Coordinates of C-alpha atoms in Angstrom, one line a residue:
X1049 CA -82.7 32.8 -39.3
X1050 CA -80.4 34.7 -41.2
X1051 CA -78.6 36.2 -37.4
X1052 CA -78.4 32.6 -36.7
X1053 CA -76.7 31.5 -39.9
X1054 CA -74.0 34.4 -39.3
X1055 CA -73.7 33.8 -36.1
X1056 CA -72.6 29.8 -36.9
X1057 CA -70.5 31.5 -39.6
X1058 CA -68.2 34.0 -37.2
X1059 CA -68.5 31.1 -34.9
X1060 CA -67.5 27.9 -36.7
X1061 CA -66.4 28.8 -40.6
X1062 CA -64.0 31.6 -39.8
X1063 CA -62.1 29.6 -37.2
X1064 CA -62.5 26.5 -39.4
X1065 CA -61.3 28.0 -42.7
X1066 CA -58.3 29.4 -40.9
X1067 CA -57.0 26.5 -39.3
X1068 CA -57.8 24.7 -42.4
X1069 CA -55.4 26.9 -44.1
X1070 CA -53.2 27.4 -41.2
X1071 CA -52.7 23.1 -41.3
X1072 CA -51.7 23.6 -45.1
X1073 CA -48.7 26.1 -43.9
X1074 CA -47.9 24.1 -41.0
X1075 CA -46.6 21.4 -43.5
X1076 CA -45.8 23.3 -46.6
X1077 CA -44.1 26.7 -45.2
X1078 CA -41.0 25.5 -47.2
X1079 CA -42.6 26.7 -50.1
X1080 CA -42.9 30.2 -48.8
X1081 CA -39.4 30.1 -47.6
X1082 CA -37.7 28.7 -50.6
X1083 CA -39.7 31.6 -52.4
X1084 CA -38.5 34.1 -50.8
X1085 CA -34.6 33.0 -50.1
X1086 CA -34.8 31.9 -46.5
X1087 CA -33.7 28.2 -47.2
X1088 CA -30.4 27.0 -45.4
X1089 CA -27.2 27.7 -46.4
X1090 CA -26.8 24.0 -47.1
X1091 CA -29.6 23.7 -49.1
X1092 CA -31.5 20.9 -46.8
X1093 CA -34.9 21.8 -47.7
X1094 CA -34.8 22.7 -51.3
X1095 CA -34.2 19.3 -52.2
X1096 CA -37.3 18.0 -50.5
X1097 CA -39.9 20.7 -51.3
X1098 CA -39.9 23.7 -54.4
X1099 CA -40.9 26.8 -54.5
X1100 CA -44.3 28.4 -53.6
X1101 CA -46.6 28.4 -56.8
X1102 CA -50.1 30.3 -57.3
X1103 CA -51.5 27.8 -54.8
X1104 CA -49.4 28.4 -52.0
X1105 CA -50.4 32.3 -52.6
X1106 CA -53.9 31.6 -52.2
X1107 CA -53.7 29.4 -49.4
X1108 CA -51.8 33.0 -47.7
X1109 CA -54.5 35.0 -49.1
X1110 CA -57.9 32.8 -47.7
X1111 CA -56.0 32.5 -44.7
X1112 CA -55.5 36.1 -44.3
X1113 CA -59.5 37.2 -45.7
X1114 CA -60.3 34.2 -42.5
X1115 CA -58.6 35.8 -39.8
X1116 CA -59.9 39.3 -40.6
X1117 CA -63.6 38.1 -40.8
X1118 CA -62.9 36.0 -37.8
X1119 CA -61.8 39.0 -35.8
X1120 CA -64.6 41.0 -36.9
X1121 CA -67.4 38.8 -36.1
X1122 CA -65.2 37.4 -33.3
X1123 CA -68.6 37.5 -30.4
X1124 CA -68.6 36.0 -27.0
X1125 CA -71.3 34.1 -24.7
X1126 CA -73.0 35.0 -21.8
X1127 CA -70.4 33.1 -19.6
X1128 CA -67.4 35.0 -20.9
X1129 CA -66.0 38.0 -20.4
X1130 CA -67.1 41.0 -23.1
X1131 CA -64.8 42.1 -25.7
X1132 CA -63.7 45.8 -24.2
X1133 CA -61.0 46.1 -27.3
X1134 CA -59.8 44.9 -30.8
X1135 CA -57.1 42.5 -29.2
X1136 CA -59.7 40.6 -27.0
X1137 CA -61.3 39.4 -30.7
X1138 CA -58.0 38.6 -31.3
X1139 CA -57.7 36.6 -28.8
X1140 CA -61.5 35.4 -28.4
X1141 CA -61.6 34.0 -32.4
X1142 CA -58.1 32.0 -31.4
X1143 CA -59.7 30.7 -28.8
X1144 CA -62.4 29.5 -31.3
X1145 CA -59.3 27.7 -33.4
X1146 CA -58.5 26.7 -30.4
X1147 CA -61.8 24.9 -29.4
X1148 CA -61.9 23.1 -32.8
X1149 CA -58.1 21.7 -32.3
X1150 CA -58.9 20.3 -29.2
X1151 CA -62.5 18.3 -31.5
X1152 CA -59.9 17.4 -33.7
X1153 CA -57.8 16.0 -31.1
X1154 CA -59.8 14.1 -29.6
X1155 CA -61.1 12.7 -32.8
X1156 CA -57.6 11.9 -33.7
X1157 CA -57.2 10.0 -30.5
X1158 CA -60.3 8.0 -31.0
X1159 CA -59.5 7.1 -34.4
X1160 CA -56.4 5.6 -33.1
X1161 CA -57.6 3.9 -30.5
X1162 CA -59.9 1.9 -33.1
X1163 CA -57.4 1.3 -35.3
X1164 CA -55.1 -0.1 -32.6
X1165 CA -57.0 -1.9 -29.8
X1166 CA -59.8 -3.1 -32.2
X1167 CA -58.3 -3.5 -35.9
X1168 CA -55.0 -3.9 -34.4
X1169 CA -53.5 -1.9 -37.4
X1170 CA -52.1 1.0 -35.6
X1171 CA -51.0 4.2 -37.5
X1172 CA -47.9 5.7 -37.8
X1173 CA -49.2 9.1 -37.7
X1174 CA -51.5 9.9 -35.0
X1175 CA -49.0 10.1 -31.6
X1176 CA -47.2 12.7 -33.3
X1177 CA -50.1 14.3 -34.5
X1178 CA -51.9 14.9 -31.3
X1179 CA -48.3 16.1 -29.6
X1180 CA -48.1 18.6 -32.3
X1181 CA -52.1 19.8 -32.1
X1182 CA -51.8 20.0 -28.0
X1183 CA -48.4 21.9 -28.3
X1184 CA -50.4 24.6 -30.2
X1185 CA -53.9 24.0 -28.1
X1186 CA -51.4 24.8 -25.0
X1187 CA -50.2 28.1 -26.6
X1188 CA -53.6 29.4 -27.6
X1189 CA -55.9 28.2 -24.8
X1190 CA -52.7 30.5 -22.6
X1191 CA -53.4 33.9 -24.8
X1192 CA -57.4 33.0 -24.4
X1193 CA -57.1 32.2 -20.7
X1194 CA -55.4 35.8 -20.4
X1195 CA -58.3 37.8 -22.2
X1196 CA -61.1 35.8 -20.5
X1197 CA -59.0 36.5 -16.5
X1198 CA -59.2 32.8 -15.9
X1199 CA -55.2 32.1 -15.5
X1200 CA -54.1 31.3 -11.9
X1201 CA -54.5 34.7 -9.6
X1202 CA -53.8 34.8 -5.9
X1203 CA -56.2 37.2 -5.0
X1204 CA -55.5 37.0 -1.0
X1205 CA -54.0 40.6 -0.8
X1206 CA -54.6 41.7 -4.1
X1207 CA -58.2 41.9 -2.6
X1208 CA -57.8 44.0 0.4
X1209 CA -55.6 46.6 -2.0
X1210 CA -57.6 49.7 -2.3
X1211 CA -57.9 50.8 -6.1
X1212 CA -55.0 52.9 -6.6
X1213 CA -52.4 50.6 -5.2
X1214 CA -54.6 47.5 -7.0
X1215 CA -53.9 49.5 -10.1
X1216 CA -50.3 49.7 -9.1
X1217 CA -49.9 45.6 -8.6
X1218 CA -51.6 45.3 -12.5
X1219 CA -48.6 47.6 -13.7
X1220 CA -46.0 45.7 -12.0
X1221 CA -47.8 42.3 -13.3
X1222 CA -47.9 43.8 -17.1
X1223 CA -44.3 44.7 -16.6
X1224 CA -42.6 41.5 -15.2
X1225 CA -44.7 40.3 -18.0
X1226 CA -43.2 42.3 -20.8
X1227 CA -39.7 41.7 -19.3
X1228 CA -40.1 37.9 -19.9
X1229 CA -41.7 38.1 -23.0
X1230 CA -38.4 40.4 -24.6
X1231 CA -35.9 38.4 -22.4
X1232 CA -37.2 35.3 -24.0
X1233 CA -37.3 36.4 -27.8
X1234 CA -33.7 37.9 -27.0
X1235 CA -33.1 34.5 -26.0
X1236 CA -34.7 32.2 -28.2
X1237 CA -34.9 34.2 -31.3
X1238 CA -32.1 32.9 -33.1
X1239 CA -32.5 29.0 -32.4
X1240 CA -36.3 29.3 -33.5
X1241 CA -35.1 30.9 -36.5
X1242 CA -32.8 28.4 -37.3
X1243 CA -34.8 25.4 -36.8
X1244 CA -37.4 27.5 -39.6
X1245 CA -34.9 28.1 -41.5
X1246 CA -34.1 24.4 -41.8
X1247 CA -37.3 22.7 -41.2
X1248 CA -36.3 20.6 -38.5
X1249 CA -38.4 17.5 -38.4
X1250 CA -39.4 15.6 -35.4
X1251 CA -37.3 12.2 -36.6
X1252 CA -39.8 9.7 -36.5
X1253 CA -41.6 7.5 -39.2
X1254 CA -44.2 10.2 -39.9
X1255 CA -41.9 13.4 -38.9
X1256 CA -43.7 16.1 -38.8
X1257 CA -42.1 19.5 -38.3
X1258 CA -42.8 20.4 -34.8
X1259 CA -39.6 21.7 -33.4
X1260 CA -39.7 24.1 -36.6
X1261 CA -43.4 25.0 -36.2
X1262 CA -43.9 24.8 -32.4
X1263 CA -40.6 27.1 -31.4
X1264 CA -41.7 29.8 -33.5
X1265 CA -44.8 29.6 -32.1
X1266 CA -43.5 30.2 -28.3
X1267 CA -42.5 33.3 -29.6
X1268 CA -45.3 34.7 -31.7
X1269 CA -47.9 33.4 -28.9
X1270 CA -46.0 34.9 -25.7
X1271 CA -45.9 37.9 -27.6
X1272 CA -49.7 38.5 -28.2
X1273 CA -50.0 37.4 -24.6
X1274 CA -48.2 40.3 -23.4
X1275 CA -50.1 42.6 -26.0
X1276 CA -53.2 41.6 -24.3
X1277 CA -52.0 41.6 -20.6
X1278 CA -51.3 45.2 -22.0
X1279 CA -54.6 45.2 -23.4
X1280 CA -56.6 44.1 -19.8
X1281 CA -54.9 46.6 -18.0
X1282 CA -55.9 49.4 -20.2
X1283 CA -59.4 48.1 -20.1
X1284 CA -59.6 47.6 -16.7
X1285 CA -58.3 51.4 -15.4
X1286 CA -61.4 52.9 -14.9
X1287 CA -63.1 50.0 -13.7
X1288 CA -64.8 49.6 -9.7
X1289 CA -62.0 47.7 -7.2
X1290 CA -62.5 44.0 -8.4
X1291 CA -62.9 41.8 -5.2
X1292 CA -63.0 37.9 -5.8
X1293 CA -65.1 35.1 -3.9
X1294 CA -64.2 31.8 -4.0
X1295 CA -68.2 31.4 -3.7
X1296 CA -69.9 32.2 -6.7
X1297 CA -73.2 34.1 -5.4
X1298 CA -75.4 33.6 -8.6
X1299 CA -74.7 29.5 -8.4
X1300 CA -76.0 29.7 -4.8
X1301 CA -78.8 31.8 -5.7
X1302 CA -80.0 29.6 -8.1
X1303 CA -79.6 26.3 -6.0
X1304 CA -81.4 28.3 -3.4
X1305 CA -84.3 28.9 -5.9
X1306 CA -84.5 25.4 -7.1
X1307 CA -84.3 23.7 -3.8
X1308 CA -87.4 26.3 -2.8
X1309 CA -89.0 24.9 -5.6
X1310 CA -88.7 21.1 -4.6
X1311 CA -90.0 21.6 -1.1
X1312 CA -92.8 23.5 -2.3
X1313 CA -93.7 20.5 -4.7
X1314 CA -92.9 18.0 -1.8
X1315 CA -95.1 20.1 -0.2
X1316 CA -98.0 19.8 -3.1
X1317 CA -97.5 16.0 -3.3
X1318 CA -98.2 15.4 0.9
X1319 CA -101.2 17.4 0.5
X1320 CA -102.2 15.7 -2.3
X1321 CA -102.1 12.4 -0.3

């Protein structure tokens, strides 16, 4: 009982306090960056929001105990891929957080689609919320998709490498990308920092911050993206050749078994009669 408990914990609480936490930041960040001098030169923000206060510390400081003890209970199912390093928990709890954004979403959705089809008292709130959830569900489900191998792979001559030139198409793969992942921060750095910096607001009646939140986040996500491409193809050197079937042997195994077992009950019921 007590496995079970922990294992709901790691599972569920972790991931849930930390994007509890991580949805107080996404709308009070100015706090932090008033705090620590990174408002705009012309002062936009610090007349809407004041400094961080004890609060806003502890918020940082639950959020940070959350993703630790997520990352170290981080476990995965019998369908996924096992953890081979510290960077697949990584990315294995944020795929967690990201499971629970996309609850949220669609409870988000729902509630809106009461509201306005059956109460017919729309809110002001929920479009933009579920842009701004599925912009970061996009960006996590990518870094999750990378540590579990289940991003688009055209495996036609990958397949018929042998293992050392296999090993030498993984390289080249990690490299191209690493290459995008600097050419892009070299190229977006500034304009994400900027739109921090300021807070830039989406403009609309509810106007939350999503080109402020959701640029920086391009950056920080591709980044741990290439870490674990990095990560997979350490973990996967001394591995057999991988070969890939677009027929998944096990599923046919087990259809095979149960359609043995309903002709041998067909079988029983003619006897019977």
């Amino acid at each position: 009982m007590q496995d079970k408990i922990k294992g709901i914990v790691g599972e569920l609480g972790w991931p849930l306090l930390f994007l509890t936490m991580m949805g107080y930041l996404a709308w009070y960040l100015p706090h932090l960056i008033i705090a620590f001098g990174g408002a705009d030169a012309n002062g936009a923000i610090v007349h809407d929001y004041r400094s961080a206060n004890i609060g806003d510390y502890l918020v940082v400081l639950v959020l940070a105990v959350a993703l630790v003890m997520g990352v170290r209970t981080a476990t995965t199912s019998a369908i996924e891929d096992d953890i081979d390093g510290f960077f697949d928990r990584v990315s294995v709890f944020f795929g967690r957080v990201t499971a629970l954004l996309i609850s949220i979403l669609v409870f988000v959705m729902l509630f809106e689609v009461v509201l306005r089809y059956i109460f017919e008292k729309p809110t002001l709130w929920a479009n933009e919320l579920s842009l701004w959830m599925a912009g970061f569900i996009f960006l996590l489900a990518g870094l999750y998709a990378m540590q579990q191998r289940s991003h688009i792979r055209i495996f036609l001559l990958y397949d018929l490498f042998p293992r050392p030139l296999q090993k030498l198409a993984d390289t080249v793969s990690v490299v191209l990308i690493w290459a995008f992942t600097v050419a892009m921060i070299w190229g977006a750095y500034n304009e994400a920092k900027a739109k921090l910096l300021r807070w830039e607001t989406f403009g609309t009646a509810f106007d939350p911050p999503i080109p402020a939140t959701l640029k920086s986040m391009v950056l920080i996500v591709i980044t741990l993206v290439a870490i674990q491409a990095l990560s997979n193809l350490i973990a996967d050197w001394s591995k057999a050749p991988q070969h890939h079937s677009p027929v998944d042997e096990d599923e046919i195994a087990e259809l095979k078994h149960e359609l043995e077992e309903q002709l041998h009950l067909n079988k029983d019921d003619e006897a019977k009669v």
